Short mmCIF file of C-alpha atoms in Angstrom, two decimals:
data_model
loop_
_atom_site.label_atom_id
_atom_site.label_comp_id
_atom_site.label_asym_id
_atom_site.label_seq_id
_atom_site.Cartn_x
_atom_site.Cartn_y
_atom_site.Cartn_z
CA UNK A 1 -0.64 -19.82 -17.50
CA UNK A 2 -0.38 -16.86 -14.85
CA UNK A 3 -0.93 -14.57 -17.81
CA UNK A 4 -4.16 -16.21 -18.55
CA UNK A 5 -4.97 -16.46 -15.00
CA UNK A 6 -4.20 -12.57 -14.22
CA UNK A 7 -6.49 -11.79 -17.42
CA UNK A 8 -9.15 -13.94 -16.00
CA UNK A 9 -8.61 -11.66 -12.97
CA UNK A 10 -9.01 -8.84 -14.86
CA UNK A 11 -12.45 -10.15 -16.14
CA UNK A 12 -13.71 -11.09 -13.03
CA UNK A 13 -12.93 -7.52 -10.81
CA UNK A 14 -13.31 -4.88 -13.64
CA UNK A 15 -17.14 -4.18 -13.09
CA UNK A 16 -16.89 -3.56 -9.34
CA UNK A 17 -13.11 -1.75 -9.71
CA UNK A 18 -15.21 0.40 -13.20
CA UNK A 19 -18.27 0.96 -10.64
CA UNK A 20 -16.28 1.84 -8.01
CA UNK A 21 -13.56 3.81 -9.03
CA UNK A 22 -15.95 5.37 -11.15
CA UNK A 23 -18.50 6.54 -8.54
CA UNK A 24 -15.67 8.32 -6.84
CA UNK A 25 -13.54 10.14 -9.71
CA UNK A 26 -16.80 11.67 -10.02
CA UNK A 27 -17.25 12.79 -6.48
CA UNK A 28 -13.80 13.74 -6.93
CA UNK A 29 -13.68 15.73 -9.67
CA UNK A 30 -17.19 17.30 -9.04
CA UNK A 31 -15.80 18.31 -5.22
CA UNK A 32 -12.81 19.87 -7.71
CA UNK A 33 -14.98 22.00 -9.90
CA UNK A 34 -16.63 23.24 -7.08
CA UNK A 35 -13.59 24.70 -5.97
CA UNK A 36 -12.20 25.73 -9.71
CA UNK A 37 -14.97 27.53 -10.27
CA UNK A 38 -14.98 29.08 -6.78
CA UNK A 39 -18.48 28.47 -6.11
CA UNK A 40 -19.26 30.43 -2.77
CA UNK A 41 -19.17 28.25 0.26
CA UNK A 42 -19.16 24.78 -1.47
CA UNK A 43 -15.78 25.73 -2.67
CA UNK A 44 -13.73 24.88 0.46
CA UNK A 45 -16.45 21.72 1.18
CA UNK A 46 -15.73 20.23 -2.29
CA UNK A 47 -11.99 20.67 -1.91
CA UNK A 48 -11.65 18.61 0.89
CA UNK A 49 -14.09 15.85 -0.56
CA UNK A 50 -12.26 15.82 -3.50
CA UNK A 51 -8.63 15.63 -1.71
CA UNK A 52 -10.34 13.00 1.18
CA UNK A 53 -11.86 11.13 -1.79
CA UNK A 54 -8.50 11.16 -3.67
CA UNK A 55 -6.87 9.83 -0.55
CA UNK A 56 -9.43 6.86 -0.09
CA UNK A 57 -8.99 5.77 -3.72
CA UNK A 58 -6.23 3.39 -3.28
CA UNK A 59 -7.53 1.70 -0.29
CA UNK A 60 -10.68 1.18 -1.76
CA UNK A 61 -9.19 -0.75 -4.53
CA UNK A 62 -7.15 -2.68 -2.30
CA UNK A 63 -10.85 -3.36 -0.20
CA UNK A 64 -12.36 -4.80 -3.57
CA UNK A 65 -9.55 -6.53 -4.25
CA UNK A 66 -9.48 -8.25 -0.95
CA UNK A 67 -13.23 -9.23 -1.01
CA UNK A 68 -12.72 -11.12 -4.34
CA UNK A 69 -9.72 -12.55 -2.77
CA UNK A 70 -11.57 -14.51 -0.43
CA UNK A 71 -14.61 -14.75 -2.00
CA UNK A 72 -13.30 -16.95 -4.94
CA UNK A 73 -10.47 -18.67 -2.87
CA UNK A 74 -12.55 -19.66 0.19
CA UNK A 75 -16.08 -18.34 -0.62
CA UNK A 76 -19.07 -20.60 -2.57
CA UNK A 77 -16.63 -19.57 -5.65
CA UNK A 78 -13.78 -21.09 -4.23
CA UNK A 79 -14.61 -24.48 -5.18
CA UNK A 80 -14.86 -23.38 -8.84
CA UNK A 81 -11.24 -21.79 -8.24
CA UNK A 82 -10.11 -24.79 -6.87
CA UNK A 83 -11.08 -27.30 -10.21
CA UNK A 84 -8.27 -25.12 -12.14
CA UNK A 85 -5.66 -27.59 -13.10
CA UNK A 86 -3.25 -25.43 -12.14
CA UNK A 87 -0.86 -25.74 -9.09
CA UNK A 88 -2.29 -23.72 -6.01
CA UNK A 89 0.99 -21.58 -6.26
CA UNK A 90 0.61 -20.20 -9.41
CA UNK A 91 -3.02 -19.52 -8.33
CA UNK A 92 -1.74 -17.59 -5.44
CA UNK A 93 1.03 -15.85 -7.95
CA UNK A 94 -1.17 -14.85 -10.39
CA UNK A 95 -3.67 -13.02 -7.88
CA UNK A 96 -0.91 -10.91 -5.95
CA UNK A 97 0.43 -10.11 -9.28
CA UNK A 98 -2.80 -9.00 -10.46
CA UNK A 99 -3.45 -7.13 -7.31
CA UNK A 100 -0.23 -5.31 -7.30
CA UNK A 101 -0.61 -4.19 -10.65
CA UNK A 102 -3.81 -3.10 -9.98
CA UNK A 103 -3.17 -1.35 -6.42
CA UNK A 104 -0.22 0.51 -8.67
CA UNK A 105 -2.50 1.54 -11.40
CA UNK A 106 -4.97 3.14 -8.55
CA UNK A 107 -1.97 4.24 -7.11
CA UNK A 108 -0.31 6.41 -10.25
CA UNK A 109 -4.18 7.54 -10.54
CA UNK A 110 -3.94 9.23 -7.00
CA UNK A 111 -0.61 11.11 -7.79
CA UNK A 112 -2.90 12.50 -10.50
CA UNK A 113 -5.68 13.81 -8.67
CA UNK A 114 -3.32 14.89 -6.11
CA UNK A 115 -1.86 16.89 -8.48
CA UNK A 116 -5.21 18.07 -10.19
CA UNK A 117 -6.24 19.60 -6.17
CA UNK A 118 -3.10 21.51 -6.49
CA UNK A 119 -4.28 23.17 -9.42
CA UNK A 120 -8.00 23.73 -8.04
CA UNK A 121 -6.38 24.74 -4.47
CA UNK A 122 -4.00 27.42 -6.49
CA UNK A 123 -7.37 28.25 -9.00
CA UNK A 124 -9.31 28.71 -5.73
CA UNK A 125 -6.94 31.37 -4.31
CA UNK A 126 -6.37 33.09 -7.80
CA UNK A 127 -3.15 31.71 -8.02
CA UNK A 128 -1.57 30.58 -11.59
CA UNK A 129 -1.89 27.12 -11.31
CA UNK A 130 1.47 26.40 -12.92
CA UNK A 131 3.57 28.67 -10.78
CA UNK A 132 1.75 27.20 -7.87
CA UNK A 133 2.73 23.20 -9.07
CA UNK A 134 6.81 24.72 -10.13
CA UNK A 135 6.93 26.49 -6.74
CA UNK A 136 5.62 23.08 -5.13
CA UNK A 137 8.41 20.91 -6.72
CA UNK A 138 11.29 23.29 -6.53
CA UNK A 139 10.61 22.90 -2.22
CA UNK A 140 10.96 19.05 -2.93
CA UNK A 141 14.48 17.70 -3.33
CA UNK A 142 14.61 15.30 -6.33
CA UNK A 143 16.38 12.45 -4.32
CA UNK A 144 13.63 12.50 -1.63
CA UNK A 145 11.17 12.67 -3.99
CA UNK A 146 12.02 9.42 -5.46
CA UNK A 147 12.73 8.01 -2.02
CA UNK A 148 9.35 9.04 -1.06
CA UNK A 149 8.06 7.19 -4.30
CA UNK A 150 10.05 3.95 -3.80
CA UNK A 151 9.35 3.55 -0.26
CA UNK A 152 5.63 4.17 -0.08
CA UNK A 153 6.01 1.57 -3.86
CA UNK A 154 7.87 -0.89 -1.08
CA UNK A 155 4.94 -0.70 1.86
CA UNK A 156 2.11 -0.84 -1.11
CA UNK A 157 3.46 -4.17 -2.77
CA UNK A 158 4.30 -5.07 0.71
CA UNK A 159 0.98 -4.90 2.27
CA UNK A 160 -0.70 -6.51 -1.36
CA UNK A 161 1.23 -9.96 -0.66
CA UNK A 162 0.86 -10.19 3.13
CA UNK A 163 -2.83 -9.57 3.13
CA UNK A 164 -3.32 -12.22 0.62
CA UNK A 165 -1.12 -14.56 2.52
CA UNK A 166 -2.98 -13.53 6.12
CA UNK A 167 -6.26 -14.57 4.47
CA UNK A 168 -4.46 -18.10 2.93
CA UNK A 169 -3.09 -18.73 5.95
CA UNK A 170 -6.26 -17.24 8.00
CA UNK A 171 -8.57 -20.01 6.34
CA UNK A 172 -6.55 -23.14 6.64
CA UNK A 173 -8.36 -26.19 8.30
CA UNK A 174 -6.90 -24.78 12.05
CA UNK A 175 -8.31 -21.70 11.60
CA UNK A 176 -10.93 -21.34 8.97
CA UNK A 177 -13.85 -21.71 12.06
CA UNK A 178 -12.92 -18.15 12.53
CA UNK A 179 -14.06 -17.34 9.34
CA UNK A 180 -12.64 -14.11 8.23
CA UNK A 181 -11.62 -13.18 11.66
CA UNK A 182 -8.74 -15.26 11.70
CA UNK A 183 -6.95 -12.58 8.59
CA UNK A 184 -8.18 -9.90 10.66
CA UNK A 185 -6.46 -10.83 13.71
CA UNK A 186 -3.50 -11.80 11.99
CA UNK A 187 -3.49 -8.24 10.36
CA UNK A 188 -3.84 -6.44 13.48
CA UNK A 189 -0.73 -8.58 15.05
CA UNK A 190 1.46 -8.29 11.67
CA UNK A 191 1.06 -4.29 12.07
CA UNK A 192 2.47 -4.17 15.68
CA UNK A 193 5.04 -6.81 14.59
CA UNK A 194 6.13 -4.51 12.12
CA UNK A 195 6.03 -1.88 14.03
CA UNK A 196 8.52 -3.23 16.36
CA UNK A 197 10.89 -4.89 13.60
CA UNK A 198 10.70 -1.37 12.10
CA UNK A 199 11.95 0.58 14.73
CA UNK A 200 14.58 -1.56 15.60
CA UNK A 201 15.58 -1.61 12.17
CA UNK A 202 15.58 2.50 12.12
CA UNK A 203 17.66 2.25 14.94
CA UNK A 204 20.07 -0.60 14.42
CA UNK A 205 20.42 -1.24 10.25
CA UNK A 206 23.43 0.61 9.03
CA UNK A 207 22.02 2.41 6.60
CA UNK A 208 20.27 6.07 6.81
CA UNK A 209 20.04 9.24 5.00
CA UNK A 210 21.36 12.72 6.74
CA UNK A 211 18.87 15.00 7.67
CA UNK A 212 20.01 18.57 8.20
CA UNK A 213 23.69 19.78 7.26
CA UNK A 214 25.07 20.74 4.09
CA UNK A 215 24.99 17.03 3.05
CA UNK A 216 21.21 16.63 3.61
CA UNK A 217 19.55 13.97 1.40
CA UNK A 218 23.12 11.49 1.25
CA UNK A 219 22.48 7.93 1.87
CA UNK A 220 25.20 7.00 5.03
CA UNK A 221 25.85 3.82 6.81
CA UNK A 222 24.28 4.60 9.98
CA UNK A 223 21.25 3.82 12.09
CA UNK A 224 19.58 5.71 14.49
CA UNK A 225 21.14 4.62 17.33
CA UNK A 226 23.80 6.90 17.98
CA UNK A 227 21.63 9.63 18.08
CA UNK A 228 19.07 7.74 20.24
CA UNK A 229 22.12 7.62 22.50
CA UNK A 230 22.41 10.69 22.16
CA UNK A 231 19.05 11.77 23.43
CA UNK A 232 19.78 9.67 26.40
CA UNK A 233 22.59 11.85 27.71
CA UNK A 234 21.40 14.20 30.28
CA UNK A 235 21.07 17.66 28.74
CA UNK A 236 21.60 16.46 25.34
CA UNK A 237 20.44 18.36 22.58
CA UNK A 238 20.61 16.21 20.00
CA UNK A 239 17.25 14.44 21.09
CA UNK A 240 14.84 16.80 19.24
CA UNK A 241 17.34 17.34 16.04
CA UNK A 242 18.12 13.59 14.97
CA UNK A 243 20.89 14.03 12.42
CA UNK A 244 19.88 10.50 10.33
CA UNK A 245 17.10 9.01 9.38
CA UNK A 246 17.24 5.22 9.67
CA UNK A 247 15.81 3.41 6.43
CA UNK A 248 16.37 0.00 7.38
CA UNK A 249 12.44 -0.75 8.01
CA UNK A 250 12.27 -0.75 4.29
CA UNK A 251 14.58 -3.38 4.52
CA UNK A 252 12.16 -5.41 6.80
CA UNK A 253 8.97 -4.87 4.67
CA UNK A 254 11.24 -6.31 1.46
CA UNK A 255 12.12 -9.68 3.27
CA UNK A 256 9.03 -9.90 4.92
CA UNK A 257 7.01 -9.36 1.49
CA UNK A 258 9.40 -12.46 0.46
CA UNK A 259 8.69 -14.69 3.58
CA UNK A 260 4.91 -14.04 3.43
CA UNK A 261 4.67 -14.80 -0.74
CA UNK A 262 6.49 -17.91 0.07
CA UNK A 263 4.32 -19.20 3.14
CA UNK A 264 1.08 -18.11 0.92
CA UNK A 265 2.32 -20.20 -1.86
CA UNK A 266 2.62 -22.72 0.12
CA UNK A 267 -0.67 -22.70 2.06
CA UNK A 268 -2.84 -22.33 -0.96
CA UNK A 269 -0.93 -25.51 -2.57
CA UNK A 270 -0.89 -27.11 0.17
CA UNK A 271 -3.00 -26.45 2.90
CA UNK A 272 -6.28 -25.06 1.46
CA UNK A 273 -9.40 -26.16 3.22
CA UNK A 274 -12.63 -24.84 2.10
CA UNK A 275 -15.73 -25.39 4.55
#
């Protein structure tokens, strides 16, 4: 059933995700050419179009994604949505699922056009493109790399389920008078939330990886805290030259991501109240 229901998903978004990923991959690749073909003065201005477009793409998605959230859960179409007989659950399920695969896809498609500004950047400059992307990845240690990947893979799926949750939870009968400034508050207070849980996780989870040192890159079971200790000491010099980099925060978006799908769940099964 949450197969059918994340095709149905699929039939419902693609014209506005087509349209609008559309419209920009051709701002984006126009703002490229530009710049391949070294076109005096719109070179640079398409460049950074292209890159600042390239950069936008995955929130975007994420925006439509977000609007057809709540316009067929609590909007005019959310009675519709409601007459599924279906638990509310696998309703919820099948629409984070949807939008994480989706968010991904748009995701994998920046990496590309990341990638493709590389080459119009080195083109631009005269530069063979090829030596330019080998030198690139040669300054970027493989076990980062994928750290990078993972981590920013963590916050994305992270962010996917919690924002779907916020607006469940924003438009149950106690708060739903807000309208859709009940998610938005509860957005604004999850970040700083997380912001706190994250640096006290950076600073007291054991588990880090070295910066600096011959063994740069290996994972350790530390926190930050002994080097915030560190700093503390007059005339310490370890305050500007950390030696570990806490990683525990991803630790707090992966329970949190659990918590939130499970109180979502729950409000849409239970609690749903549509005006």
């Amino acid at each position: 059933m949450i197969a059918k229901l994340m095709s149905q998903e699929f039939i419902s978004t693609r014209k506005a995700l087509f349209t609008t990923v559309g419209i920009m991959l051709v701002v984006i690749l126009m703002g490229y050419a530009l710049a391949i073909l070294r076109v005096p003065i719109l070179d640079g201005l398409g460049l950074g179009a292209g890159i600042g477009g390239t950069i936008a793409l995955t929130p975007v998605v994420l925006a439509v994604l977000a609007a057809h959230y709540w316009r067929t859960m609590y909007g005019a179409q959310g009675y519709f949505t409601m007459t599924i007989p279906v638990r509310g659950r696998a309703i919820f399920a099948a629409k984070v699922l949807y939008g994480i695969s989706a968010s991904l896809a748009a995701a994998v498609v920046t990496v590309a056009l990341l990638a493709l500004a590389a080459v119009a950047f080195a083109v631009s400059k005269g530069v063979a493109p090829l030596d330019f992307l080998r030198e690139g990845l040669t300054m970027l240690d493989p076990g980062l790399g994928w750290f990078i990947a993972i981590a920013l893979t963590i916050q994305l799926v992270f962010w996917v389920i919690a924002g779907a949750a916020l607006m469940s939870i924003g438009a149950e009968g106690r708060f739903n008078h807000l309208g859709f400034g009940a998610p938005v508050i509860g957005a604004v207070a999850l970040y700083f939330v997380m912001q706190l849980l994250g640096l006290a996780a950076m600073l007291f989870v054991p588990l880090g990886i070295r910066i600096g040192g011959p063994d740069a890159g290996a994972f350790v079971a530390q926190g930050m805290f002994p080097d915030f200790l560190a700093a503390l000491k007059p005339g310490g010099t370890a305050a500007a030259e950390p030696s570990v980099l806490g990683i525990g925060v991803f630790l707090v978006s992966l329970v949190a991501g659990v918590v939130f799908a499970m109180w979502g769940a729950r409000s849409v099964d239970r609690r749903t109240s549509l005006r």
